[in-house]
Short mmCIF file of C-alpha atoms in Angstrom, two decimals:
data_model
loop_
_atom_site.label_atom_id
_atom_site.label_comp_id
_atom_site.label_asym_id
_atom_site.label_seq_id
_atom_site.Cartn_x
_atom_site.Cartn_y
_atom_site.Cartn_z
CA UNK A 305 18.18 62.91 48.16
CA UNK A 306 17.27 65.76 50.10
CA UNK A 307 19.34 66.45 53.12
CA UNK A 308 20.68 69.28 56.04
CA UNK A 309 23.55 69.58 57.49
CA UNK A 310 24.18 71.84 60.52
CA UNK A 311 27.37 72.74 62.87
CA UNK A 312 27.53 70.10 65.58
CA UNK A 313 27.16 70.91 68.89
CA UNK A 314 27.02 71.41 71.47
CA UNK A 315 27.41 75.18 71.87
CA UNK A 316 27.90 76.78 74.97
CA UNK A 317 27.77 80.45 75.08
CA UNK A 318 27.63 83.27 78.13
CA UNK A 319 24.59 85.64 78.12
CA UNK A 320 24.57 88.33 75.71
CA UNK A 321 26.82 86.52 73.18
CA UNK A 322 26.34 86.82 69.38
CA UNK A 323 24.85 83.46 68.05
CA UNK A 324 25.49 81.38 65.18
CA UNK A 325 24.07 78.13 64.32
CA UNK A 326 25.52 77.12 60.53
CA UNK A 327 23.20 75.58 58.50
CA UNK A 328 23.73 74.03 55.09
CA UNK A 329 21.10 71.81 52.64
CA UNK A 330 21.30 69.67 49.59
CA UNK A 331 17.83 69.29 47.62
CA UNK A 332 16.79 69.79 43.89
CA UNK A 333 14.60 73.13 42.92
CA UNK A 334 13.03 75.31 45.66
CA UNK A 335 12.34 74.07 48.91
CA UNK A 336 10.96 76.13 51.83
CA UNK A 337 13.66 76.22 54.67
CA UNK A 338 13.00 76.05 58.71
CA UNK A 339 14.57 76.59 61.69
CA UNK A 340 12.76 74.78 65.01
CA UNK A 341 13.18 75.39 68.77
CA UNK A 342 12.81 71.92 71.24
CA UNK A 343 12.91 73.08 74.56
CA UNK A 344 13.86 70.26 77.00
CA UNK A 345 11.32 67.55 77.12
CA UNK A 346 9.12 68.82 74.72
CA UNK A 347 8.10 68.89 70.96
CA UNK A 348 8.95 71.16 68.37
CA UNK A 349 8.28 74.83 68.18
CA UNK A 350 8.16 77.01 64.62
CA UNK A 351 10.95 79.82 65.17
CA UNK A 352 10.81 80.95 61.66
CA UNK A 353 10.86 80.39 57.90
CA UNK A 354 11.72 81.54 54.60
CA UNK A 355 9.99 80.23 51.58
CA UNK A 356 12.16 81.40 48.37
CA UNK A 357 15.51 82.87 48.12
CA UNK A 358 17.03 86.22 49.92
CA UNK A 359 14.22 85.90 52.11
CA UNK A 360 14.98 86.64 55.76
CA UNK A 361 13.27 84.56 58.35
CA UNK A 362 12.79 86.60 61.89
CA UNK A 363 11.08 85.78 65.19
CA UNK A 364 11.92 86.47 69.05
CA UNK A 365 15.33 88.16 67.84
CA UNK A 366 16.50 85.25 65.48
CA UNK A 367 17.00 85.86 61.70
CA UNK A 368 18.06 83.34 59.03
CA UNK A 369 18.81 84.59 55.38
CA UNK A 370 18.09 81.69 52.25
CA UNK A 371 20.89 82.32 50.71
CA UNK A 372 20.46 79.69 47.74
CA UNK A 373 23.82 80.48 45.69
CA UNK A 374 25.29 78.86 48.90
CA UNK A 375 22.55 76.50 49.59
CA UNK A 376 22.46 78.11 53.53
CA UNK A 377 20.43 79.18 56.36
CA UNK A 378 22.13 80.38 59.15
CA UNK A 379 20.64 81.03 62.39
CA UNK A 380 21.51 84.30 64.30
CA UNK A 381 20.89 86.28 67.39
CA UNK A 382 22.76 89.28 68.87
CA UNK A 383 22.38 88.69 72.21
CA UNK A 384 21.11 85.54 73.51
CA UNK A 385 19.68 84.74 76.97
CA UNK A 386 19.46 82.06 78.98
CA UNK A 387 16.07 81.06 78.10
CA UNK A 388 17.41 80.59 74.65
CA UNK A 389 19.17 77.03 75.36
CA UNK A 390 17.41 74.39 74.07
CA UNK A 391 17.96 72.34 70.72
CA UNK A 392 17.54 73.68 67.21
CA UNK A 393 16.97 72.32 64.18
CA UNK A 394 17.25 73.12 60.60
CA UNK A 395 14.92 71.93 58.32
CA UNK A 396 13.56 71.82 54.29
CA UNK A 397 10.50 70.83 52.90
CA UNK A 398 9.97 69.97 49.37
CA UNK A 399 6.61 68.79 48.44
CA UNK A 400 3.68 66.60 50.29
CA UNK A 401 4.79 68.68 53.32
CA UNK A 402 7.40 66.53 54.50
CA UNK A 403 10.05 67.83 56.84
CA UNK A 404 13.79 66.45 56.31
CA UNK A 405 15.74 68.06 59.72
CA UNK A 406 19.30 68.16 60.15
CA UNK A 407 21.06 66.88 63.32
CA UNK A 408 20.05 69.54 65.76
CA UNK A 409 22.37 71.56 67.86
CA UNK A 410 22.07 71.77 71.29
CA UNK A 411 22.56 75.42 72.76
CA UNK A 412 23.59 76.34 76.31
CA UNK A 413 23.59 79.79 77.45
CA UNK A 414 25.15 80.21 80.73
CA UNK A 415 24.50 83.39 83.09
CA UNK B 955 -3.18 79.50 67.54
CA UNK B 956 -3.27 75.71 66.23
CA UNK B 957 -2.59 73.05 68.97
CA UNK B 958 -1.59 69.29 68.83
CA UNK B 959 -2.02 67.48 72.13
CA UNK B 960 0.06 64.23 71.96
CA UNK B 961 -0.48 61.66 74.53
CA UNK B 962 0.61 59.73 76.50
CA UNK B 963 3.92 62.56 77.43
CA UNK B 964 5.74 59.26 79.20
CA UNK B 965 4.98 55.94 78.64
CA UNK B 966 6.61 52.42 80.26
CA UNK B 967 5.66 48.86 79.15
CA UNK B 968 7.04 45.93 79.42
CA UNK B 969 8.72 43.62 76.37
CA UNK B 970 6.14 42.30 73.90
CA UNK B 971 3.14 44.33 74.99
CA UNK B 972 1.62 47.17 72.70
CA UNK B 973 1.81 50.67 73.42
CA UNK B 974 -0.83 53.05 71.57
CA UNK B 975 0.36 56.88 71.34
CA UNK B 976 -2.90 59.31 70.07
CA UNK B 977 -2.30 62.83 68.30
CA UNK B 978 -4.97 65.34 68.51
CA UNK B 979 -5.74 68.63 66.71
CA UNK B 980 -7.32 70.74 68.92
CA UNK B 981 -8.65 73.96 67.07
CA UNK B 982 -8.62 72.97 63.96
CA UNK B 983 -9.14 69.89 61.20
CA UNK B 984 -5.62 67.84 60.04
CA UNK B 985 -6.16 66.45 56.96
CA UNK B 986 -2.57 64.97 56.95
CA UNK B 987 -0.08 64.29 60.15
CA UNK B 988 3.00 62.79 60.79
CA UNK B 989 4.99 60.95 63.04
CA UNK B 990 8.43 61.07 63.84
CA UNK B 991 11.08 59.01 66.09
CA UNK B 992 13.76 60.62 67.90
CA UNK B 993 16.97 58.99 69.24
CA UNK B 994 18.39 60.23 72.10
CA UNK B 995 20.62 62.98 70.87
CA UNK B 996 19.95 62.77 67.09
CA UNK B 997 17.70 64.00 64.48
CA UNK B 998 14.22 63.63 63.86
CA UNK B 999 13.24 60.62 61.32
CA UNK B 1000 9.89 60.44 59.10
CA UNK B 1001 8.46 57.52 59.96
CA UNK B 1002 5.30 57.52 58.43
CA UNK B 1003 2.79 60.21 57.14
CA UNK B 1004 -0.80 59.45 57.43
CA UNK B 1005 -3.84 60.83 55.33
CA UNK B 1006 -7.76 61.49 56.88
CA UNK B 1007 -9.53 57.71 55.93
CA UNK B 1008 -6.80 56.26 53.58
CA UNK B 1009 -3.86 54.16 54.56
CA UNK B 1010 -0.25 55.55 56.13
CA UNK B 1011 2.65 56.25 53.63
CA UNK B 1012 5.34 54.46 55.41
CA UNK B 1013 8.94 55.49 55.29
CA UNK B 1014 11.55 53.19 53.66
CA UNK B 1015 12.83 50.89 56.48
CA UNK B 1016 10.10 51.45 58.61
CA UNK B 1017 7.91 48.36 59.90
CA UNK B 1018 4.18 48.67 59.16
CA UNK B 1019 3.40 45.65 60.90
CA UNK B 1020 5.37 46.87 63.82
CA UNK B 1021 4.02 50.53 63.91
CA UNK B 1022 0.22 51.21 62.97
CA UNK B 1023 -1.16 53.79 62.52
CA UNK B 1024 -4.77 55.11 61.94
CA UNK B 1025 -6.28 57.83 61.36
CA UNK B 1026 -9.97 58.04 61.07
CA UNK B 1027 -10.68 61.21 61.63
CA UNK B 1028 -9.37 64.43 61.32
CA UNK B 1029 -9.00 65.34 64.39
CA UNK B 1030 -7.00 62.28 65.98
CA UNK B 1031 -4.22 59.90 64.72
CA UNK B 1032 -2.98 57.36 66.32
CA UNK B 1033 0.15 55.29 66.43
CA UNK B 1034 0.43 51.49 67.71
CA UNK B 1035 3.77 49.79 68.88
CA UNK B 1036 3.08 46.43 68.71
CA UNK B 1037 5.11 43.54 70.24
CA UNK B 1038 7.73 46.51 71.69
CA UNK B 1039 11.12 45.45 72.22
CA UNK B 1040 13.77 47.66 74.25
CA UNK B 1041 15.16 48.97 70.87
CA UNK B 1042 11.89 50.33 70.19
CA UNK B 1043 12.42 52.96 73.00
CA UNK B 1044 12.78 56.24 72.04
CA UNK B 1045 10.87 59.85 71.38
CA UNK B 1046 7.86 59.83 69.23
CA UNK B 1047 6.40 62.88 68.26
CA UNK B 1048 3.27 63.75 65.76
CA UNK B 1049 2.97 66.79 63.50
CA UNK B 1050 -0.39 68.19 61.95
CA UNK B 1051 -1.27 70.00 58.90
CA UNK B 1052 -4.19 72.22 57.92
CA UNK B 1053 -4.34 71.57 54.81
CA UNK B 1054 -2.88 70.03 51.65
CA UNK B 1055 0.07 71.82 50.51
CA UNK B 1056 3.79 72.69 49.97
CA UNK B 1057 3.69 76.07 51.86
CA UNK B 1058 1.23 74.96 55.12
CA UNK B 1059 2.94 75.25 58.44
CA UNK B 1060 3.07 72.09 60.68
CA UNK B 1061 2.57 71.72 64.23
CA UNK B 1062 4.47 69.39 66.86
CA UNK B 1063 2.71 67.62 69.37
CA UNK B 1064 5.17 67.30 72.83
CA UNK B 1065 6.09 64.19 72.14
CA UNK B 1066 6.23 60.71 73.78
CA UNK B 1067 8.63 59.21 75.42
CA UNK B 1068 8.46 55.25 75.12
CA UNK B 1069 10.64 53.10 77.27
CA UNK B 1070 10.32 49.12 76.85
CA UNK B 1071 11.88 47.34 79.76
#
């Protein structure tokens, strides 16, 4: 079945570091591929998307690439802050809108 | 832009009593939402997805009996614990969609956070 798999966490980085969350997935044709923010103690937050391959995914300084020939979608920033920590996840959907999510990594940014 | 209000944010009950969690679309009509259960560090889990006047679509493993949900209009699901037990503490949290379809966005409700004592 369908699946993600991202880098375990957690990651703790100072401000201003370059971020990388790794994200892999497993799923037959062409799903649509997520990345979402959960700030403590709340739900889930859209960061971005990309719906077919090579397309890049961008919002609040984060960019994610679907780079199918190696089934990935790896989260980036260039310089993160410390309103940045919180959880992410990586997620597909493939049809009748369901979401599968990987394991979420929790992010710390430290001043 | 679109808005799910999830309520209650914190809930506590006691062992064998029934705890009922309500998802709302605010500014606009769901036609389909979902629910999902969180463990504490750990993933987010389909649990069921539920369509405007028809019956849930439960995920495999997951007790219909145990966790009802309706959803009679399309504005409002709702999800039931039944008979909670401890184990059954954990973070729910709802999703909406517009419409029906492979490329419409979702939105999260804030969750709930059930504990059974």
């Amino acid at each position: 079945g369908d699946s993600v798999t991202q880098m375990e966490g957690p990651v703790t980085l100072s401000e201003e570091a370059f971020l990388t969350i790794n994200c892999t997935y497993t799923a037959t044709g062409y799903p649509s591929l997520f990345w979402y923010v959960q700030y403590p103690g709340e739900g889930l937050q859209l960061l971005l998307k990309a719906t077919k391959a090579d397309d890049k995914g961008s919002n609040k300084g984060f960019e994610a690439t679907y780079r199918k020939e190696t089934t990935s979608f790896h989260l980036e920033k260039g310089s993160v802050q410390v309103s940045d920590s919180a959880v992410y996840f990586c997620a597909l959907q493939r049809g009748a809108q369901k979401l599968v999510f990987g394991q979420g990594t929790r992010l710390t940014i430290n001043p | 832009g679109a808005v799910v209000s999830q309520h209650p944010s914190r809930v506590i009950c006691k062992s064998g009593t029934s705890v009922k969690i309500e998802c709302r679309s605010l500014d606009f009509q769901a036609t389909t939402m979902f629910w999902y259960r969180q463990f504490p560090k750990q993933s987010l889990m389909l649990m069921a997805t539920s369509n405007e006047g028809s019956k849930a679509t439960y995920e495999q493993g997951v007790e219909k009996d145990k966790f009802l949900i309706n959803h009679a209009s399309l504005t409002l699901s709702t999800l039931t614990v039944t008979s909670a037990h401890p184990e059954d503490s954990s973070f729910y949290i709802c999703s909406a969609s517009l419409v029906r379809g492979l490329d419409s966005p979702l939105h999260f409700g804030n969750g709930t956070r059930l504990t059974v004592t």
